[in-house]
Short mmCIF file of C-alpha atoms in Angstrom, two decimals:
data_model
loop_
_atom_site.label_atom_id
_atom_site.label_comp_id
_atom_site.label_asym_id
_atom_site.label_seq_id
_atom_site.Cartn_x
_atom_site.Cartn_y
_atom_site.Cartn_z
CA MET Q 235 -1.31 29.15 -1.97
CA LEU Q 236 -0.58 31.10 -5.12
CA ARG Q 237 0.50 34.73 -4.78
CA LEU Q 238 -2.58 36.66 -5.86
CA ARG Q 239 -3.72 40.28 -5.82
CA ALA Q 240 -6.78 41.16 -3.78
CA SER Q 241 -8.49 42.24 -7.02
CA GLU Q 242 -7.85 38.80 -8.55
CA ILE Q 243 -9.32 37.11 -5.48
CA ALA Q 244 -12.33 39.44 -5.54
CA GLU Q 245 -12.99 38.57 -9.17
CA ALA Q 246 -12.65 34.84 -8.47
CA VAL Q 247 -15.14 34.91 -5.58
CA GLY Q 248 -17.53 37.45 -7.06
CA GLY Q 249 -16.99 39.87 -4.16
CA ARG Q 250 -16.45 43.62 -3.71
CA LEU Q 251 -12.96 44.78 -2.75
CA VAL Q 252 -12.79 47.52 -0.13
CA GLY Q 253 -9.34 49.06 0.32
CA ASP Q 254 -5.96 48.59 -1.31
CA ASP Q 255 -5.21 45.97 -3.94
CA VAL Q 256 -2.69 44.13 -1.73
CA LEU Q 257 -0.69 41.07 -2.71
CA VAL Q 258 -1.51 37.93 -0.71
CA THR Q 259 1.65 35.93 -0.14
CA GLY Q 260 0.66 33.66 2.75
CA SER Q 261 -1.77 30.84 3.28
CA VAL Q 262 -5.56 30.93 3.35
CA GLU Q 263 -7.01 30.27 6.80
CA THR Q 264 -10.41 30.08 8.48
CA ASP Q 265 -8.80 29.83 11.95
CA SER Q 266 -7.23 33.10 13.09
CA ARG Q 267 -4.68 31.20 15.19
CA LEU Q 268 -3.15 29.74 12.00
CA VAL Q 269 -2.86 33.00 10.04
CA GLU Q 270 0.63 33.90 8.87
CA ALA Q 271 2.17 37.14 7.64
CA GLY Q 272 0.76 38.12 4.25
CA GLY Q 273 -2.06 35.60 4.51
CA LEU Q 274 -5.78 35.64 3.75
CA PHE Q 275 -8.32 35.21 6.54
CA PHE Q 276 -11.86 34.02 5.79
CA ALA Q 277 -14.16 35.37 8.51
CA MET Q 278 -17.09 32.98 8.39
CA PRO Q 279 -19.96 32.22 10.77
CA GLY Q 280 -19.61 28.76 12.29
CA GLU Q 281 -21.67 26.35 14.36
CA THR Q 282 -20.31 27.59 17.69
CA THR Q 283 -18.75 30.99 16.96
CA ASP Q 284 -18.37 33.68 14.30
CA GLY Q 285 -15.10 34.27 12.46
CA HIS Q 286 -15.84 38.00 12.26
CA ARG Q 287 -15.07 38.17 16.00
CA PHE Q 288 -11.49 37.09 15.31
CA ILE Q 289 -10.49 39.60 12.64
CA ASP Q 290 -8.36 41.53 15.15
CA ALA Q 291 -6.54 38.32 16.07
CA ALA Q 292 -5.92 37.56 12.39
CA LEU Q 293 -4.52 41.05 11.84
CA GLU Q 294 -2.22 40.71 14.82
CA ARG Q 295 -0.78 37.60 13.17
CA GLY Q 296 -0.18 39.48 9.93
CA ALA Q 297 -3.21 38.89 7.72
CA ALA Q 298 -2.99 41.04 4.59
CA LEU Q 299 -6.59 40.55 3.43
CA VAL Q 300 -9.92 39.50 4.91
CA VAL Q 301 -12.92 37.95 3.20
CA ALA Q 302 -16.07 38.73 5.17
CA GLU Q 303 -19.84 38.49 4.92
CA ARG Q 304 -20.43 41.96 6.43
CA GLU Q 305 -18.68 45.32 6.69
CA VAL Q 306 -15.35 45.20 8.48
CA GLU Q 307 -14.65 47.93 11.06
CA GLN Q 308 -10.91 47.37 11.08
CA ASP Q 309 -8.63 49.27 8.73
CA VAL Q 310 -7.72 46.35 6.49
CA PRO Q 311 -8.34 45.54 2.82
CA HIS Q 312 -11.31 43.21 2.68
CA ILE Q 313 -13.65 41.53 0.21
CA LEU Q 314 -17.36 41.45 0.93
CA VAL Q 315 -19.23 38.34 -0.17
CA PRO Q 316 -22.73 36.94 0.46
CA SER Q 317 -21.38 33.56 1.62
CA GLY Q 318 -17.91 32.85 2.96
CA VAL Q 319 -18.20 29.12 2.25
CA THR Q 320 -19.22 29.74 -1.37
CA ALA Q 321 -16.40 32.27 -1.77
CA LEU Q 322 -13.88 29.80 -0.33
CA GLN Q 323 -15.02 27.17 -2.80
CA SER Q 324 -14.90 29.60 -5.74
CA LEU Q 325 -11.36 30.65 -4.84
CA ALA Q 326 -10.27 27.01 -4.59
CA ALA Q 327 -11.67 26.26 -8.04
CA ASP Q 328 -9.89 29.33 -9.46
CA VAL Q 329 -6.55 28.34 -7.91
CA ILE Q 330 -6.81 24.83 -9.38
CA ARG Q 331 -7.59 26.35 -12.79
CA ARG Q 332 -4.56 28.66 -12.56
CA VAL Q 333 -2.18 25.89 -11.49
CA ARG Q 334 -3.42 23.58 -14.26
CA ALA Q 335 -2.75 26.37 -16.77
CA ALA Q 336 0.77 26.94 -15.44
CA ASN Q 337 1.93 23.38 -14.80
CA GLU Q 338 1.02 19.72 -15.14
CA LEU Q 339 -1.24 18.99 -12.17
CA THR Q 340 -2.92 15.66 -11.48
CA VAL Q 341 -5.90 15.67 -9.12
CA VAL Q 342 -6.91 12.43 -7.37
CA GLY Q 343 -10.26 12.27 -5.54
CA ILE Q 344 -10.89 9.55 -2.95
CA THR Q 345 -14.31 8.72 -1.53
CA GLY Q 346 -15.88 5.84 0.34
CA SER Q 347 -17.52 5.12 3.66
CA ASN Q 348 -14.26 3.94 5.24
CA GLY Q 349 -10.55 4.15 4.55
CA LYS Q 350 -10.25 7.57 2.89
CA THR Q 351 -7.65 8.97 5.27
CA THR Q 352 -5.49 5.85 5.33
CA THR Q 353 -5.56 5.58 1.53
CA LYS Q 354 -4.72 9.28 1.24
CA ASN Q 355 -1.72 8.85 3.54
CA MET Q 356 -0.49 5.83 1.60
CA LEU Q 357 -0.84 7.73 -1.66
CA GLN Q 358 0.99 10.73 -0.23
CA ALA Q 359 3.89 8.44 0.73
CA ALA Q 360 4.00 6.90 -2.76
CA LEU Q 361 3.60 10.08 -4.85
CA GLU Q 362 5.80 12.58 -3.04
CA ARG Q 363 8.99 11.02 -4.40
CA HIS Q 364 7.71 11.77 -7.93
CA GLY Q 365 6.74 15.40 -7.40
CA ALA Q 366 5.40 17.93 -4.92
CA THR Q 367 2.25 16.39 -3.44
CA VAL Q 368 -0.50 18.10 -1.44
CA SER Q 369 -3.07 16.09 0.53
CA PRO Q 370 -5.48 16.88 3.38
CA VAL Q 371 -4.40 17.56 6.91
CA LYS Q 372 -6.15 15.02 9.13
CA SER Q 373 -9.49 14.27 7.43
CA PHE Q 374 -10.33 17.61 5.81
CA ASN Q 375 -12.92 16.37 3.33
CA ASN Q 376 -16.08 18.45 3.61
CA GLU Q 377 -17.38 21.67 2.01
CA VAL Q 378 -14.76 23.72 3.88
CA GLY Q 379 -11.95 21.24 4.50
CA ALA Q 380 -11.60 20.07 0.90
CA PRO Q 381 -11.33 23.63 -0.53
CA MET Q 382 -8.78 24.44 2.18
CA THR Q 383 -6.67 21.56 0.90
CA MET Q 384 -7.07 22.76 -2.71
CA LEU Q 385 -5.85 26.22 -1.67
CA ARG Q 386 -2.53 24.81 -0.42
CA ILE Q 387 -1.30 24.10 -3.96
CA ASP Q 388 0.96 26.38 -6.00
CA GLU Q 389 2.72 26.38 -9.38
CA GLY Q 390 5.13 23.69 -8.20
CA THR Q 391 2.48 21.17 -7.13
CA ARG Q 392 2.47 18.01 -9.24
CA TYR Q 393 -0.16 15.94 -7.39
CA LEU Q 394 -3.22 16.99 -5.40
CA VAL Q 395 -4.91 14.22 -3.41
CA LEU Q 396 -8.37 15.01 -2.06
CA GLU Q 397 -10.64 13.19 0.34
CA MET Q 398 -14.27 13.66 -0.59
CA GLY Q 399 -16.68 13.12 2.25
CA ALA Q 400 -20.41 13.72 2.29
CA SER Q 401 -23.23 14.18 4.73
CA TYR Q 402 -25.89 14.65 2.07
CA GLU Q 403 -26.49 13.83 -1.56
CA GLY Q 404 -24.87 16.45 -3.78
CA ASP Q 405 -21.88 17.13 -1.48
CA ILE Q 406 -19.43 15.03 -3.51
CA ALA Q 407 -20.81 16.36 -6.79
CA ARG Q 408 -20.01 19.91 -5.63
CA LEU Q 409 -16.46 18.98 -4.60
CA THR Q 410 -15.95 17.19 -7.92
CA ALA Q 411 -17.13 20.25 -9.82
CA LEU Q 412 -14.60 22.40 -7.94
CA SER Q 413 -11.57 20.13 -8.44
CA HIS Q 414 -12.30 18.13 -11.65
CA PRO Q 415 -10.34 15.01 -10.60
CA ASP Q 416 -8.27 13.21 -13.22
CA ILE Q 417 -8.61 10.02 -11.17
CA GLY Q 418 -11.53 9.11 -8.92
CA VAL Q 419 -11.22 6.31 -6.35
CA VAL Q 420 -14.20 4.68 -4.62
CA LEU Q 421 -13.23 2.47 -1.68
CA LYS Q 422 -16.39 1.10 -0.11
CA VAL Q 423 -20.06 1.81 0.47
CA GLY Q 424 -21.19 1.29 4.06
CA LEU Q 425 -23.36 2.80 6.78
CA ALA Q 426 -21.07 5.66 7.83
CA HIS Q 427 -23.17 8.85 8.18
CA ALA Q 428 -26.33 6.80 7.63
CA GLY Q 429 -28.19 9.20 9.90
CA GLU Q 430 -27.80 11.97 7.35
CA PHE Q 431 -28.12 9.83 4.24
CA GLY Q 432 -31.10 7.82 5.44
CA GLY Q 433 -29.95 4.42 4.16
CA ILE Q 434 -27.47 2.42 2.14
CA GLU Q 435 -29.03 3.14 -1.24
CA THR Q 436 -28.81 6.89 -0.68
CA THR Q 437 -25.20 6.44 0.42
CA THR Q 438 -24.49 4.55 -2.80
CA ARG Q 439 -25.94 7.34 -4.92
CA ALA Q 440 -23.87 9.91 -3.05
CA LYS Q 441 -20.62 7.99 -3.49
CA THR Q 442 -21.40 7.47 -7.17
CA GLU Q 443 -21.42 11.23 -7.78
CA MET Q 444 -17.66 11.50 -8.24
CA VAL Q 445 -17.26 8.78 -10.89
CA ARG Q 446 -20.53 9.82 -12.53
CA ASP Q 447 -19.05 13.25 -13.19
CA LEU Q 448 -15.62 12.11 -14.44
CA ALA Q 449 -14.83 12.95 -18.06
CA PRO Q 450 -14.14 10.18 -20.62
CA GLU Q 451 -10.41 10.93 -20.58
CA HIS Q 452 -10.29 10.38 -16.81
CA VAL Q 453 -10.03 7.15 -14.79
CA ALA Q 454 -12.38 5.65 -12.20
CA ILE Q 455 -10.65 3.22 -9.83
CA LEU Q 456 -13.22 0.92 -8.23
CA ASN Q 457 -13.25 -1.77 -5.56
CA ARG Q 458 -14.18 -4.98 -7.34
CA ASP Q 459 -14.98 -6.71 -4.01
CA ASP Q 460 -17.80 -4.32 -3.12
CA GLU Q 461 -20.97 -5.04 -5.07
CA ARG Q 462 -22.26 -1.48 -4.85
CA VAL Q 463 -18.93 0.02 -5.92
CA ARG Q 464 -18.61 -2.52 -8.71
CA GLY Q 465 -21.94 -1.34 -10.07
CA MET Q 466 -20.60 2.19 -10.44
CA ALA Q 467 -18.71 1.13 -13.56
CA ALA Q 468 -21.97 1.48 -15.46
CA ALA Q 469 -22.43 5.04 -14.17
CA THR Q 470 -19.17 6.55 -15.41
CA ALA Q 471 -17.93 7.66 -18.81
CA ALA Q 472 -14.34 7.35 -17.56
CA ARG Q 473 -12.03 4.42 -18.13
CA VAL Q 474 -12.37 1.92 -15.27
CA ALA Q 475 -9.52 0.26 -13.38
CA TRP Q 476 -10.04 -2.17 -10.53
CA PHE Q 477 -8.56 -3.25 -7.21
CA GLY Q 478 -9.55 -5.93 -4.71
CA THR Q 479 -8.96 -9.52 -3.69
CA ASP Q 480 -10.97 -10.72 -6.69
CA PRO Q 481 -8.76 -10.98 -9.80
CA GLY Q 482 -11.78 -10.49 -12.04
CA PRO Q 483 -12.59 -12.27 -15.28
CA ALA Q 484 -9.76 -13.42 -17.48
CA ASP Q 485 -10.87 -11.11 -20.29
CA ASP Q 486 -10.79 -8.01 -18.00
CA PRO Q 487 -7.56 -8.14 -16.00
CA THR Q 488 -7.30 -4.35 -15.58
CA GLY Q 489 -5.99 -3.33 -12.18
CA LEU Q 490 -4.38 -4.82 -9.08
CA TRP Q 491 -5.48 -7.60 -6.78
CA ALA Q 492 -4.09 -9.35 -3.72
CA ASP Q 493 -4.12 -12.74 -2.07
CA GLY Q 494 -2.26 -14.33 0.82
CA VAL Q 495 -3.58 -11.65 3.15
CA ASP Q 496 -2.71 -12.09 6.83
CA SER Q 497 -2.22 -9.86 9.84
CA THR Q 498 -0.28 -10.25 13.08
CA LEU Q 499 0.67 -7.89 15.87
CA GLU Q 500 3.83 -7.15 13.89
CA GLY Q 501 2.02 -6.03 10.73
CA THR Q 502 0.06 -7.12 7.68
CA VAL Q 503 1.18 -9.12 4.64
CA ALA Q 504 -0.21 -9.92 1.22
CA THR Q 505 0.91 -10.63 -2.33
CA VAL Q 506 -0.02 -7.99 -4.91
CA HIS Q 507 -0.64 -9.07 -8.50
CA ARG Q 508 -0.91 -7.24 -11.81
CA GLY Q 509 -1.25 -9.51 -14.81
CA GLU Q 510 1.72 -11.86 -14.69
CA GLU Q 511 3.67 -9.75 -12.19
CA SER Q 512 3.59 -10.20 -8.40
CA TRP Q 513 5.11 -8.35 -5.45
CA PRO Q 514 5.16 -9.11 -1.71
CA LEU Q 515 3.56 -6.47 0.50
CA ARG Q 516 4.64 -6.30 4.14
CA MET Q 517 3.09 -3.39 6.01
CA ARG Q 518 3.73 -2.27 9.57
CA ILE Q 519 0.08 -1.15 9.67
CA LEU Q 520 -2.22 -3.61 11.45
CA GLY Q 521 -5.39 -5.12 10.04
CA GLU Q 522 -6.21 -7.11 6.93
CA HIS Q 523 -8.73 -4.44 5.90
CA HIS Q 524 -5.85 -2.03 5.26
CA VAL Q 525 -4.70 -4.20 2.37
CA MET Q 526 -7.68 -2.84 0.41
CA ASN Q 527 -6.59 0.72 1.16
CA ALA Q 528 -3.06 -0.11 0.02
CA LEU Q 529 -4.39 -1.66 -3.19
CA ALA Q 530 -6.41 1.49 -3.92
CA ALA Q 531 -3.34 3.69 -3.48
CA LEU Q 532 -1.20 1.35 -5.58
CA ALA Q 533 -3.86 1.31 -8.30
CA VAL Q 534 -3.53 5.10 -8.58
CA VAL Q 535 0.24 4.72 -8.89
CA ASP Q 536 -0.27 2.11 -11.59
CA VAL Q 537 -2.73 4.26 -13.56
CA LEU Q 538 -0.20 7.11 -13.46
CA GLY Q 539 2.44 4.84 -14.99
CA LEU Q 540 4.71 5.04 -11.95
CA ASP Q 541 6.74 2.25 -10.34
CA VAL Q 542 4.38 -0.04 -8.40
CA ALA Q 543 7.23 -1.95 -6.75
CA GLN Q 544 8.70 1.27 -5.38
CA ALA Q 545 5.27 2.39 -4.18
CA ILE Q 546 4.87 -0.91 -2.31
CA GLU Q 547 8.12 -0.17 -0.49
CA ASP Q 548 6.89 3.33 0.34
CA VAL Q 549 3.63 1.98 1.78
CA ALA Q 550 5.51 -0.73 3.68
CA SER Q 551 7.72 1.87 5.35
CA MET Q 552 4.79 3.76 6.93
CA PRO Q 553 4.87 3.33 10.72
CA ARG Q 554 1.11 3.84 11.09
CA ALA Q 555 -1.95 4.70 9.05
CA GLU Q 556 -2.73 7.83 11.07
CA ARG Q 557 -2.97 8.90 14.69
CA GLY Q 558 -5.86 7.00 16.19
CA ARG Q 559 -6.21 4.55 13.30
CA MET Q 560 -4.98 1.06 14.23
CA GLU Q 561 -2.07 2.81 15.94
CA VAL Q 562 0.04 0.47 18.07
CA LEU Q 563 1.12 1.77 21.47
CA GLU Q 564 3.35 -0.12 23.89
CA PRO Q 565 2.96 1.28 27.42
CA GLY Q 566 5.17 -1.39 28.99
CA GLY Q 567 4.35 -4.30 31.23
CA GLY Q 568 3.78 -6.59 28.25
CA ILE Q 569 0.55 -4.80 27.27
CA THR Q 570 -0.23 -3.72 23.70
CA VAL Q 571 -2.76 -0.97 23.02
CA ILE Q 572 -4.31 -0.53 19.56
CA ASN Q 573 -5.70 2.98 19.26
CA ASP Q 574 -8.40 2.97 16.58
CA ALA Q 575 -10.62 5.57 18.26
CA TYR Q 576 -10.38 8.45 15.80
CA ASN Q 577 -13.54 7.37 14.00
CA ALA Q 578 -15.88 4.43 13.73
CA SER Q 579 -18.59 3.01 11.51
CA PRO Q 580 -20.22 -0.43 11.57
CA ASP Q 581 -17.89 -1.71 8.83
CA SER Q 582 -14.66 -0.29 10.25
CA THR Q 583 -15.48 -1.45 13.79
CA ALA Q 584 -16.28 -4.96 12.62
CA ALA Q 585 -13.00 -5.05 10.68
CA ALA Q 586 -11.04 -3.87 13.73
CA LEU Q 587 -12.69 -6.49 15.95
CA ARG Q 588 -11.93 -9.26 13.47
CA ALA Q 589 -8.32 -8.09 13.32
CA LEU Q 590 -8.08 -8.10 17.13
CA ALA Q 591 -9.53 -11.60 17.36
CA HIS Q 592 -7.28 -12.98 14.62
CA MET Q 593 -4.06 -11.39 15.85
CA THR Q 594 -4.50 -12.33 19.50
CA ARG Q 595 -5.47 -15.87 18.65
CA GLN Q 596 -2.30 -16.23 16.57
CA ALA Q 597 -0.15 -14.75 19.34
CA GLY Q 598 -1.85 -16.62 22.19
CA ARG Q 599 -2.68 -13.38 24.00
CA ARG Q 600 -5.85 -12.13 25.69
CA SER Q 601 -8.12 -9.88 23.62
CA VAL Q 602 -9.74 -6.83 25.23
CA ALA Q 603 -12.13 -4.59 23.28
CA VAL Q 604 -13.07 -1.13 24.55
CA LEU Q 605 -15.90 0.18 22.40
CA GLY Q 606 -17.65 3.54 22.34
CA GLU Q 607 -20.48 4.97 20.31
CA MET Q 608 -20.53 4.98 16.52
CA ALA Q 609 -21.96 8.39 15.70
CA GLU Q 610 -24.24 9.61 12.89
CA LEU Q 611 -26.14 6.35 12.39
CA GLY Q 612 -29.58 7.89 12.91
CA PRO Q 613 -32.38 5.28 13.04
CA HIS Q 614 -29.85 2.48 12.46
CA ALA Q 615 -27.95 3.24 15.70
CA VAL Q 616 -29.46 0.67 18.07
CA GLU Q 617 -29.50 -2.10 15.47
CA GLU Q 618 -25.87 -1.56 14.43
CA HIS Q 619 -24.55 -1.32 17.99
CA ASP Q 620 -26.51 -4.47 18.88
CA ARG Q 621 -24.96 -6.21 15.88
CA LEU Q 622 -21.47 -5.39 17.15
CA GLY Q 623 -22.18 -6.83 20.58
CA ARG Q 624 -23.16 -10.11 18.99
CA LEU Q 625 -20.08 -10.03 16.77
CA VAL Q 626 -17.82 -9.58 19.81
CA THR Q 627 -19.29 -12.76 21.27
CA ARG Q 628 -19.03 -14.75 18.03
CA LEU Q 629 -15.39 -13.70 17.65
CA ARG Q 630 -14.72 -14.91 21.22
CA ILE Q 631 -13.13 -11.67 22.28
CA GLU Q 632 -12.36 -12.34 25.91
CA ARG Q 633 -13.08 -9.00 27.58
CA LEU Q 634 -15.45 -6.24 26.50
CA VAL Q 635 -15.75 -2.78 28.02
CA VAL Q 636 -18.47 -0.56 26.56
CA VAL Q 637 -18.36 3.20 27.18
CA GLY Q 638 -21.23 5.70 27.03
CA ALA Q 639 -25.00 5.65 26.79
CA GLY Q 640 -25.03 5.59 22.99
CA ALA Q 641 -22.94 2.41 22.92
CA LYS Q 642 -24.87 0.52 25.62
CA PRO Q 643 -26.67 -1.75 23.10
CA ILE Q 644 -23.26 -3.33 22.39
CA HIS Q 645 -23.00 -4.44 26.01
CA ASP Q 646 -26.65 -5.52 26.18
CA ALA Q 647 -26.34 -7.68 23.08
CA ALA Q 648 -23.06 -9.24 24.17
CA GLU Q 649 -24.49 -10.06 27.58
CA LEU Q 650 -27.54 -11.70 26.03
CA GLU Q 651 -25.52 -13.59 23.43
CA SER Q 652 -22.85 -14.85 25.81
CA SER Q 653 -23.17 -17.26 28.70
CA PHE Q 654 -20.38 -15.32 30.39
CA GLY Q 655 -22.03 -12.05 31.32
CA GLN Q 656 -19.16 -11.12 33.62
CA ASP Q 657 -16.90 -10.72 30.55
CA THR Q 658 -18.70 -7.57 29.42
CA THR Q 659 -19.03 -4.34 31.41
CA TRP Q 660 -20.77 -1.08 30.61
CA VAL Q 661 -19.51 2.21 32.07
CA ALA Q 662 -20.87 5.69 31.52
CA THR Q 663 -17.64 7.61 30.97
CA ALA Q 664 -14.11 7.29 29.63
CA ASP Q 665 -12.75 8.06 33.11
CA GLU Q 666 -14.61 5.05 34.53
CA ALA Q 667 -13.25 2.92 31.71
CA GLU Q 668 -9.72 4.10 32.48
CA ALA Q 669 -10.02 3.16 36.15
CA LEU Q 670 -11.34 -0.27 35.23
CA LEU Q 671 -8.60 -0.92 32.67
CA ARG Q 672 -5.80 0.19 34.97
CA ALA Q 673 -7.10 -2.20 37.60
CA GLU Q 674 -7.58 -5.15 35.26
CA LEU Q 675 -4.94 -5.12 32.50
CA VAL Q 676 -2.13 -7.61 32.88
CA GLU Q 677 0.91 -8.72 30.93
CA GLY Q 678 -0.01 -10.19 27.55
CA ASP Q 679 -3.25 -8.26 27.08
CA VAL Q 680 -3.96 -6.67 23.70
CA VAL Q 681 -6.42 -3.80 24.05
CA LEU Q 682 -8.36 -2.35 21.12
CA LEU Q 683 -10.09 1.01 21.62
CA LYS Q 684 -12.60 1.80 18.88
CA SER Q 685 -15.24 4.52 18.64
CA SER Q 686 -16.21 7.72 16.94
CA ASN Q 687 -14.16 10.69 18.05
CA VAL Q 688 -17.02 12.20 20.06
CA SER Q 689 -16.85 9.43 22.66
CA GLY Q 690 -13.52 10.51 24.18
CA LEU Q 691 -11.81 7.16 23.67
CA LEU Q 692 -9.05 8.67 21.52
CA ALA Q 693 -7.63 10.51 24.53
CA LEU Q 694 -8.23 7.46 26.73
CA ALA Q 695 -6.25 5.27 24.33
CA GLU Q 696 -3.34 7.67 24.47
CA ARG Q 697 -3.43 7.79 28.27
CA ILE Q 698 -3.56 4.01 28.57
CA GLY Q 699 -1.01 3.53 25.80
CA THR Q 700 1.65 5.80 27.32
CA ARG Q 701 1.34 5.06 31.00
#
């Protein structure tokens, strides 16, 4: 965070300063437990609690200034605003403006139904050798999380990488208006958050918002393999660069593409091409679908005029995509656990299942899938879970354990599709799944755990993977 006076912050957020014009030297936080000496605490109402209740805790940790939506009883300089979220966003936009004026700052926005966090991590690994790089912690990509990432930059920041998520149309447009990306990346359009969006066409419009609002001097990097993303080229005034497994027409070779894609339990390989040049890519990250994320990150590097070959080495050196994202755990006893339970959508779950089937078949090992609910699918929930159960059977995954009421259609469909009903089991809780797995797993088993975070399989994967 930049060092700013309380009066400067008040002007940026359109608020009224009460108390001394203190200098803020620490970070901006919405969680009082993370406040540091000299920092700024945003006291905002939340879904389960109210940040105004934690002002005392923030002061005990050294907060110099508070932004609040109502009068503050404590003796501390504070800024009164109508909306804490709006104020947070306004401050983030002001900080980006100040840093751009003081230094060369490149902002990269990444959106898509799947792969944002993995692509962000790959890009962080590739860019940080070229200059100070700020990117989101975990998956901070919404109306609060994205501004919090923006507020971590200072005069020395060279690259700011943002994830842009959305629950509703207009969300990405607002984040784009705050940050004004120089480069916008669209990975994929799928059914993630379909419950809020209402369908794939609405999702497409929402994901288009970022490239639609790019200026002509900016660059839109688009997935040539995805028909809906490919169509976004007509919606942007920016220059378009491509990535994918499709090299594109001979008269439009712009961008990177890959072939020779394969994945084993040791990692994922491909050959990356740009024009007449080619480079081998050997990642420790599992799953052929992660090649697309790597290509997106490398395309940003290429657009920036940086060394693609070096970036490939940086991506190859990553030990994992992220905690809970195709993370390999070896608990001993010849068992391999793949923890992919941080989040799930129909597309990402299907990709993980295909990876499990392919890798175990190559290695001659037994495949075990532990699947929980995919959240936020709204009216599509039963259909999409049913579809996964049938996919498990078609892929010949040898053992299926389904966890939770929301995921039960996976089990029902697999049982109907398969002549081996005993190979699929439904349990109500993660604890029941743990007991079953500990009783059944044997040497040589490869266990994939995949679900949305709400299902509790992330913690289960870590327990099973570290026994």
